[in-house]
DNA sequence: GAGTTTGAAACT
DNA sequence: CAGTTTCAAACTC
């Protein structure tokens, strides 16, 4: 599994935000950058110990406008290109790695903490196929292509000469800045084989846990969105679906899609994942680009999931790898969980198979930083209820298009408040429901009244919005308008009551008042005179306007 | 915004 | 499976 990560991604080590590093990874494993392929690749069988290092504490991060699926990580400092580079956040690791501008491939970051000197030594040839081609950036000395890899034993970056001939081992500190290019040796097949939860020995192991989450677009993904879409209206709003859950059964070869509705995958199915896919702790991350290309499977349409996602997110697909700005139609409802750590089905995000994002929750573990707990929680939920992540609203039989799969159990709400899951989903209660005093049936007068009220309210809102839009439009047009004639052909006031006219009118009124004051005219008479003068002014203005 | 009500989920 | 508790959302004031 980790080989896949190493083989398919640029890697640099990162310290998780909470500081909980995976201690299984040697700290001197400094590095680093591995191939981000442009072609599919085959996940190799486990090889000898000189395969790419075990990478831990991997965190997806953002590269030049690529949507970041997790919170920004904090990297302490790392030795790079012979100097210490302090990075407070990884907003732009591409700059550090020398990735070409506009790169949209995912980059994984690993923390580097060791500065121990590196000895040059010959490298075993067997490592080469696992190596990753690196060429120095134009500014770097020696523009020869280089291959590099790391080993689990030495924990050092190993650089190889350009023609793949192993040559020496080099510390990252001695490497020039480099850019990452595809590893041409990697063949275009990645397979998922369902296996028992515990790592099988000597086999290709891709899906280790029982539950595997396919996240469809971390590479240049938009924000996480709805995963389970129980009704078409939600799809119509452009809600984004990103992940599906796949389940493997111990001792079985069945790989089953749990959510959303992918149906059962045939036993023994192998799933071809697209290039750029990584798998970590049972989570499979598929880059966004793949969706447009349409991943295929050997015998199984994992691409179904991809296509589903694409269909759903079609209104909000990022362009050129740049994430879209937040869209109101795509924003899911943030949760407010306080006690569940967002790892129970109380949490809507978790229940929908989503990571929490922009939520108001406390002590949240529903994120990539707590993937182990999260996976455990998912398994626990599935243990209690194998259908826990199935959509609650399914397709009904006959004339009922949709219905609640489990039915509600309301007692006090009459199933006419949003407490009721049926009512909330805008569907009628069915005979599956065990509700008391249900009023959510076709002929219910209470329901009809409520519907009418709701319709009326909706119409009012629409009318208000339309009026508001129209007014705003008129206001925008107002300053730029030339004198406009009304229907009858006369000029409209704003075309002739100019600032000059107003000033002149005021001056006339002041003169009139001042003259009256000098004559010791009473206050009341002054007001009359001013009003008369104002009338005269208006007549003059009207007269002028009509000429 | 605080407090109450509600029903699903979790637990026993 | 039934009863109870926990939880977060919906709702009310």
XYZ file of C-alpha atoms (C1' of nucleotides) in Angstrom:
572
model
C 0.000 0.000 0.000
C 2.637 2.422 0.959
C 4.548 1.520 -2.050
C 1.762 2.948 -4.022
C 2.044 6.176 -2.222
C 5.701 6.322 -2.831
C 5.377 5.374 -6.409
C 2.576 7.624 -7.267
C 3.188 10.841 -5.460
C 5.581 13.496 -4.660
C 6.455 13.068 -1.084
C 7.855 15.201 1.586
C 7.341 14.466 5.175
C 5.011 16.521 7.237
C 4.258 16.841 10.868
C 0.572 16.543 11.495
C -1.014 19.582 13.060
C -1.531 17.859 16.340
C 2.027 16.725 16.422
C 1.070 13.099 16.545
C 3.677 11.653 14.292
C 3.718 8.103 13.260
C 6.633 6.730 15.148
C 7.004 3.837 12.796
C 8.727 6.045 10.339
C 12.378 6.749 10.939
C 12.846 10.390 11.543
C 15.859 10.584 9.375
C 13.759 9.674 6.430
C 14.221 12.989 4.894
C 12.581 13.288 1.849
C 10.872 13.794 -0.348
C 9.821 13.915 -3.886
C 8.643 11.054 -5.887
C 7.110 10.649 -9.203
C 3.783 12.052 -9.994
C 2.970 10.037 -13.014
C 1.063 11.101 -15.998
C 0.396 7.542 -17.004
C -1.270 4.740 -15.188
C 0.929 2.580 -13.154
C 1.042 -0.864 -11.781
C 1.308 -1.262 -8.109
C 4.277 -3.492 -7.739
C 4.378 -6.573 -5.678
C 6.317 -6.171 -2.478
C 9.950 -6.392 -3.288
C 13.041 -6.668 -1.254
C 13.742 -4.254 1.498
C 15.182 -1.690 -0.818
C 11.861 -0.470 -1.950
C 10.749 3.057 -1.385
C 10.554 3.875 2.240
C 7.604 3.505 4.428
C 6.055 6.867 4.358
C 3.991 7.854 7.306
C 2.061 10.815 8.463
C 1.229 11.683 4.947
C -0.883 14.636 4.428
C -2.317 15.817 1.201
C -1.603 19.419 0.683
C -2.159 22.171 -1.742
C -0.172 22.903 -4.814
C -0.743 26.126 -6.609
C -4.426 26.573 -6.472
C -5.238 22.975 -5.965
C -7.942 22.459 -3.475
C -6.605 21.303 -0.199
C -8.629 18.496 1.226
C -7.276 18.872 4.710
C -6.304 21.693 6.972
C -2.920 23.181 6.280
C -0.116 21.376 7.965
C 2.696 22.850 9.857
C 6.140 21.882 8.849
C 8.922 22.677 11.202
C 11.965 23.007 9.087
C 13.684 20.854 6.646
C 16.963 20.685 4.959
C 16.599 21.183 1.348
C 19.017 22.017 -1.398
C 21.768 22.314 1.113
C 20.020 24.823 3.317
C 17.422 24.938 5.980
C 14.067 25.946 4.721
C 11.554 26.986 7.267
C 8.021 26.482 6.165
C 5.234 27.576 8.408
C 2.606 26.275 6.104
C 2.577 24.380 2.901
C 0.588 26.718 0.837
C 2.957 26.360 -1.998
C 5.143 23.327 -1.727
C 5.588 23.454 -5.443
C 7.944 26.322 -4.945
C 9.979 24.286 -2.544
C 9.994 21.248 -4.700
C 10.650 23.095 -7.885
C 7.514 21.819 -9.463
C 6.608 23.463 -12.722
C 4.151 26.329 -12.519
C 0.581 25.276 -12.793
C 1.298 21.818 -11.550
C -1.890 20.240 -10.404
C -0.635 16.932 -9.239
C -1.029 16.092 -5.602
C 1.992 16.491 -3.475
C 2.545 14.713 -0.255
C 4.660 16.288 2.384
C 6.788 14.602 4.960
C 8.587 16.233 7.759
C 12.308 16.097 7.697
C 14.120 16.354 10.925
C 17.467 14.825 10.426
C 20.496 16.605 9.180
C 22.936 13.807 9.588
C 25.572 13.582 6.907
C 25.066 11.162 4.112
C 27.595 8.740 2.872
C 27.968 7.912 -0.699
C 27.763 4.296 -1.449
C 26.794 2.089 -4.329
C 23.170 1.376 -4.681
C 21.619 -1.907 -5.504
C 20.273 -2.115 -8.977
C 17.078 -3.632 -7.760
C 16.083 -0.283 -6.454
C 16.116 1.334 -9.788
C 12.689 0.308 -10.976
C 11.313 1.787 -7.830
C 13.219 4.967 -8.316
C 11.817 8.189 -9.437
C 13.187 10.307 -12.130
C 14.195 13.746 -11.138
C 15.785 16.357 -13.223
C 17.339 19.500 -11.864
C 15.577 22.728 -12.375
C 17.114 24.991 -15.007
C 18.820 27.050 -12.362
C 20.382 24.042 -10.774
C 23.852 22.998 -11.659
C 24.163 20.002 -13.863
C 21.032 19.664 -15.850
C 21.256 15.948 -16.268
C 18.219 13.903 -15.474
C 18.473 12.069 -12.232
C 16.683 9.232 -10.646
C 16.304 8.976 -6.968
C 14.693 6.777 -4.432
C 14.837 6.061 -0.775
C 15.426 2.903 1.134
C 13.877 1.605 4.258
C 17.262 0.626 5.587
C 19.294 3.708 5.006
C 16.580 6.301 5.310
C 18.399 8.417 2.849
C 17.604 9.893 -0.432
C 19.279 7.987 -3.145
C 20.095 9.706 -6.343
C 20.809 7.807 -9.472
C 22.358 8.926 -12.690
C 20.267 9.788 -15.645
C 20.407 6.539 -17.552
C 19.112 4.621 -14.608
C 22.476 3.251 -13.677
C 22.807 3.249 -9.935
C 25.610 5.433 -8.962
C 25.594 6.942 -5.554
C 23.665 7.787 -2.547
C 23.193 11.375 -1.782
C 21.593 13.364 0.928
C 18.827 15.629 -0.005
C 20.876 18.471 1.261
C 23.262 17.963 -1.593
C 20.655 17.707 -4.242
C 19.936 20.634 -6.442
C 16.460 21.918 -6.733
C 14.593 19.593 -8.940
C 11.392 19.163 -10.725
C 9.454 15.992 -10.792
C 8.838 14.164 -14.006
C 6.914 11.002 -14.654
C 8.593 7.719 -14.090
C 8.487 6.103 -17.521
C 9.176 2.642 -16.232
C 5.938 2.345 -14.420
C 3.368 0.415 -16.362
C -0.211 1.562 -16.586
C -2.097 -0.768 -14.327
C -3.174 -0.306 -10.778
C -5.310 -2.959 -9.288
C -7.338 -3.167 -6.151
C -7.731 -6.601 -4.782
C -9.995 -7.170 -1.845
C -8.348 -9.113 0.892
C -8.747 -9.981 4.500
C -8.464 -7.080 6.901
C -5.052 -8.048 8.089
C -2.265 -7.752 5.627
C -1.913 -10.889 3.637
C 1.571 -12.158 3.217
C 3.249 -12.209 -0.099
C 0.341 -10.858 -2.008
C -0.403 -7.636 -3.621
C -2.211 -5.754 -0.938
C -3.957 -2.641 -1.755
C -7.061 -2.622 0.353
C -6.077 -3.572 3.812
C -8.938 -2.489 6.021
C -12.379 -3.796 5.608
C -13.634 -0.439 4.668
C -12.000 1.573 2.033
C -12.983 5.010 1.147
C -12.593 6.202 -2.358
C -12.172 9.878 -2.365
C -12.600 11.069 -5.827
C -10.895 14.331 -6.000
C -8.290 15.450 -3.585
C -5.890 16.581 -6.222
C -7.716 19.551 -7.564
C -10.917 18.958 -5.863
C -13.551 21.445 -4.970
C -14.707 21.454 -1.423
C -16.060 18.294 -0.031
C -19.728 17.948 -0.614
C -22.539 15.575 -0.283
C -21.626 12.043 -0.809
C -24.934 10.343 -0.458
C -27.558 11.926 -2.533
C -30.901 10.592 -1.588
C -32.964 12.531 -4.024
C -32.680 14.066 -7.443
C -33.385 17.544 -6.227
C -30.140 17.561 -4.343
C -28.297 16.552 -7.430
C -29.917 19.273 -9.357
C -28.464 21.818 -7.026
C -24.994 20.765 -7.943
C -24.111 19.178 -4.669
C -20.804 17.514 -5.022
C -20.297 13.892 -4.409
C -16.781 12.839 -3.812
C -16.353 9.610 -2.030
C -17.641 6.140 -2.011
C -17.059 3.484 0.518
C -15.926 0.064 -0.514
C -16.038 -2.855 1.795
C -14.032 -6.010 1.723
C -15.113 -9.054 3.599
C -12.626 -11.073 5.563
C -11.958 -14.312 3.851
C -14.039 -13.258 0.946
C -13.167 -11.828 -2.364
C -16.126 -9.586 -2.447
C -15.527 -5.955 -2.713
C -18.695 -4.100 -2.149
C -19.587 -0.510 -2.578
C -21.252 0.742 0.551
C -22.138 4.231 -0.317
C -23.387 5.729 -2.375
C -25.438 3.471 -4.548
C -22.880 1.639 -6.533
C -24.415 -1.701 -6.009
C -22.451 -4.807 -5.246
C -19.254 -5.375 -7.047
C -18.726 -8.876 -8.333
C -16.657 -11.243 -6.253
C -13.023 -11.252 -7.132
C -13.276 -7.906 -8.703
C -10.168 -5.941 -9.320
C -10.449 -2.280 -9.644
C -8.140 -0.269 -11.715
C -7.356 3.002 -10.170
C -6.197 5.973 -12.112
C -2.735 7.442 -12.020
C -2.140 9.691 -9.130
C -4.142 7.487 -6.840
C -2.796 6.965 -3.401
C -3.967 4.655 -0.706
C -3.324 5.262 2.902
C -4.859 3.656 5.919
C -7.486 2.214 3.722
C -8.322 5.485 2.140
C -7.966 5.632 -1.592
C -7.449 9.060 -3.005
C -8.160 9.481 -6.657
C -7.093 12.634 -8.374
C -9.689 14.822 -9.892
C -8.316 14.754 -13.399
C -9.233 11.140 -13.595
C -12.860 11.834 -13.455
C -12.870 13.510 -16.760
C -10.765 10.781 -18.257
C -13.052 8.121 -16.867
C -11.289 5.439 -14.909
C -11.903 1.936 -15.996
C -11.825 -1.266 -14.142
C -11.010 -4.701 -15.178
C -14.363 -6.313 -14.981
C -15.776 -3.810 -12.588
C -16.808 -0.325 -13.222
C -15.256 1.669 -10.529
C -15.634 4.329 -13.078
C -19.267 4.139 -12.149
C -18.340 5.918 -9.005
C -16.334 8.392 -10.890
C -19.077 8.987 -13.341
C -21.600 9.393 -10.624
C -19.464 11.946 -9.008
C -18.901 13.741 -12.195
C -22.535 13.868 -13.014
C -23.342 15.294 -9.688
C -20.607 17.826 -9.676
C -20.905 18.755 -13.282
C -22.209 22.191 -12.537
C -19.242 23.028 -10.425
C -16.300 21.368 -11.998
C -13.051 23.202 -11.575
C -11.400 24.463 -14.669
C -7.760 23.863 -15.354
C -7.247 22.465 -11.939
C -8.185 25.658 -10.237
C -10.883 25.169 -7.655
C -14.026 27.077 -8.050
C -14.879 29.809 -5.663
C -17.308 28.810 -2.970
C -20.738 28.436 -4.361
C -23.821 28.638 -2.245
C -25.387 25.774 -4.097
C -22.526 23.536 -3.299
C -22.031 24.325 0.317
C -23.201 21.607 2.512
C -24.523 22.228 5.926
C -21.810 22.445 8.538
C -22.265 20.290 11.580
C -22.162 21.468 15.170
C -21.193 18.310 16.945
C -19.688 18.690 20.376
C -19.466 15.270 21.928
C -19.377 12.715 19.196
C -16.075 13.821 17.711
C -18.010 13.644 14.486
C -17.376 9.946 14.434
C -20.873 8.771 14.980
C -23.869 8.844 12.788
C -25.243 11.713 14.795
C -22.882 13.769 12.693
C -24.322 14.401 9.273
C -20.912 14.866 7.723
C -19.748 11.520 8.985
C -23.023 9.848 8.129
C -22.663 11.104 4.590
C -19.135 9.815 4.364
C -17.646 13.252 4.275
C -14.831 14.847 6.095
C -15.853 17.776 8.185
C -15.004 20.975 6.452
C -15.851 24.463 7.568
C -17.973 23.004 10.325
C -18.551 24.323 13.799
C -17.791 21.077 15.522
C -15.598 20.621 18.565
C -12.944 18.004 19.010
C -13.549 16.786 15.513
C -11.916 13.576 14.384
C -13.696 13.354 11.110
C -10.736 14.457 9.096
C -7.680 13.042 7.462
C -5.597 13.693 10.528
C -7.600 11.129 12.433
C -7.991 8.635 9.683
C -7.343 5.655 11.920
C -9.994 6.622 14.412
C -12.266 7.466 11.585
C -11.775 4.144 9.891
C -12.374 2.436 13.188
C -15.552 4.386 13.698
C -16.720 3.493 10.223
C -16.123 -0.145 10.947
C -17.983 0.162 14.225
C -20.947 1.711 12.485
C -20.945 -0.981 9.870
C -20.693 -3.568 12.570
C -23.841 -2.245 14.158
C -25.564 -1.749 10.875
C -24.117 -2.925 7.579
C -26.345 -0.438 5.817
C -25.294 2.450 7.987
C -23.895 4.367 5.063
C -26.589 3.542 2.642
C -28.855 6.398 1.687
C -31.813 6.664 3.975
C -34.038 7.567 1.128
C -34.274 4.921 -1.491
C -36.327 4.199 -4.493
C -39.808 3.056 -3.713
C -41.899 0.531 -5.502
C -44.585 1.256 -8.032
C -45.892 4.746 -8.007
C -43.837 5.944 -5.071
C -40.655 7.337 -6.469
C -38.822 7.701 -3.211
C -39.317 6.458 0.240
C -37.536 6.166 3.536
C -35.732 2.874 3.665
C -36.180 2.352 7.375
C -39.214 4.456 7.988
C -39.558 7.012 10.709
C -40.592 6.497 14.330
C -42.015 9.873 15.165
C -44.350 10.231 18.093
C -45.072 13.855 18.679
C -44.356 15.760 15.544
C -47.147 14.223 13.495
C -44.431 13.718 10.906
C -45.065 17.269 9.786
C -41.911 18.820 11.124
C -38.366 18.479 10.072
C -37.713 16.239 13.001
C -39.295 13.609 10.809
C -36.866 12.264 8.273
C -39.642 11.502 5.839
C -41.048 14.997 6.006
C -37.582 16.494 5.870
C -36.948 14.568 2.676
C -40.281 15.807 1.364
C -41.721 12.358 1.026
C -44.783 10.725 2.488
C -44.642 8.228 5.285
C -45.152 4.654 4.242
C -46.209 1.439 5.855
C -42.606 0.895 6.850
C -42.845 3.809 9.229
C -43.705 3.166 12.843
C -44.782 6.659 13.587
C -47.572 7.627 15.967
C -50.232 10.115 14.974
C -48.849 10.443 11.495
C -50.221 13.277 9.415
C -47.770 12.907 6.610
C -49.959 10.996 4.187
C -51.475 11.964 0.877
C -54.958 12.947 2.012
C -53.987 14.490 5.304
C -55.694 17.906 5.635
C -52.961 19.099 7.980
C -50.367 18.179 5.434
C -52.277 19.876 2.639
C -52.615 23.029 4.672
C -48.942 22.954 5.399
C -48.132 22.416 1.762
C -50.305 25.326 0.736
C -48.690 27.558 3.286
C -45.283 26.462 2.169
C -46.162 27.046 -1.456
C -47.535 30.472 -0.687
C -44.441 31.355 1.257
C -42.294 30.175 -1.581
C -44.221 32.265 -4.064
C -43.847 35.296 -1.813
C -40.134 34.777 -1.568
C -39.851 34.397 -5.311
C -41.854 37.534 -5.891
C -39.769 39.472 -3.425
C -36.589 38.253 -5.026
C -37.854 39.129 -8.469
C -38.860 42.600 -7.338
C -35.558 43.090 -5.636
C -33.659 41.970 -8.701
C -35.666 44.279 -10.904
C -35.130 47.244 -8.592
C -31.423 46.574 -8.364
C -31.240 46.370 -12.106
C -32.994 49.703 -12.444
C -30.770 51.309 -9.870
C -27.712 50.123 -11.710
C -28.963 51.524 -14.957
C -29.961 54.880 -13.541
C -26.695 56.886 -13.615
C -25.738 55.867 -17.081
C -29.030 56.640 -18.695
C -29.413 59.426 -21.163
C -32.602 61.450 -20.799
C -35.372 58.987 -21.179
C -38.835 59.673 -22.358
C -41.792 58.250 -20.576
C -44.522 56.420 -22.419
C -46.295 59.663 -23.125
C -43.162 61.137 -24.596
C -42.389 63.615 -21.820
C -38.981 63.816 -20.203
C -38.580 62.123 -16.871
C -37.577 64.247 -13.859
C -34.041 62.981 -13.455
C -33.258 64.236 -16.927
C -33.921 67.892 -16.198
C -33.808 68.314 -12.404
C -30.084 68.573 -12.459
C -27.805 69.689 -9.678
C -27.581 73.146 -11.203
C -31.342 73.462 -11.301
C -31.610 72.417 -7.673
C -28.960 74.915 -6.618
C -30.600 77.706 -8.569
C -33.954 76.899 -7.012
C -32.507 76.945 -3.526
C -30.833 80.254 -4.234
C -34.137 81.746 -5.326
C -35.807 80.518 -2.153
C -33.054 81.948 0.024
C -33.199 85.299 -1.737
C -36.932 85.432 -1.270
C -36.658 84.571 2.439
C -33.850 86.994 3.008
C -35.687 89.850 1.322
C -38.798 89.132 3.389
C -36.791 89.120 6.610
C -35.348 92.556 5.801
C -38.863 93.871 5.476
C -39.643 92.517 8.966
C -42.214 90.191 7.482
C -43.779 87.720 9.929
C -42.503 84.196 10.051
C -45.712 82.746 8.668
C -45.693 85.126 5.736
C -42.065 84.303 5.035
C -43.005 80.658 4.777
C -45.824 81.544 2.373
C -43.511 83.620 0.231
C -40.915 80.852 0.111
C -43.557 78.327 -0.887
C -44.856 80.637 -3.581
C -41.355 81.100 -4.859
C -40.873 77.356 -4.895
C -44.053 77.044 -6.934
C -42.724 79.612 -9.400
C -39.483 77.717 -9.662
C -41.301 74.463 -10.355
C -43.351 76.112 -13.083
C -40.204 77.424 -14.685
C -38.558 74.036 -14.461
C -41.568 72.329 -15.991
C -41.747 74.915 -18.691
C -38.088 74.485 -19.492
C -38.420 70.732 -19.516
C -41.191 70.838 -22.076
C -39.200 72.977 -24.486
C -28.874 33.347 21.670
C -30.664 30.341 25.218
C -33.589 26.900 26.280
C -36.766 23.214 24.830
C -38.393 19.556 21.964
C -37.702 15.891 19.051
C -36.375 11.484 17.147
C -32.321 8.883 15.370
C -28.401 6.610 17.037
C -26.138 4.391 20.580
C -26.164 1.799 24.470
C -27.797 -1.645 28.013
C -35.867 -6.828 20.601
C -37.266 -3.380 23.973
C -36.218 0.205 27.021
C -33.078 3.942 28.159
C -29.596 7.334 27.272
C -27.063 10.315 24.288
C -26.771 13.371 20.780
C -27.415 17.047 17.443
C -30.847 19.252 14.804
C -35.172 21.589 14.766
C -37.822 24.539 16.941
C -39.618 28.235 20.234
C -39.287 32.223 22.823
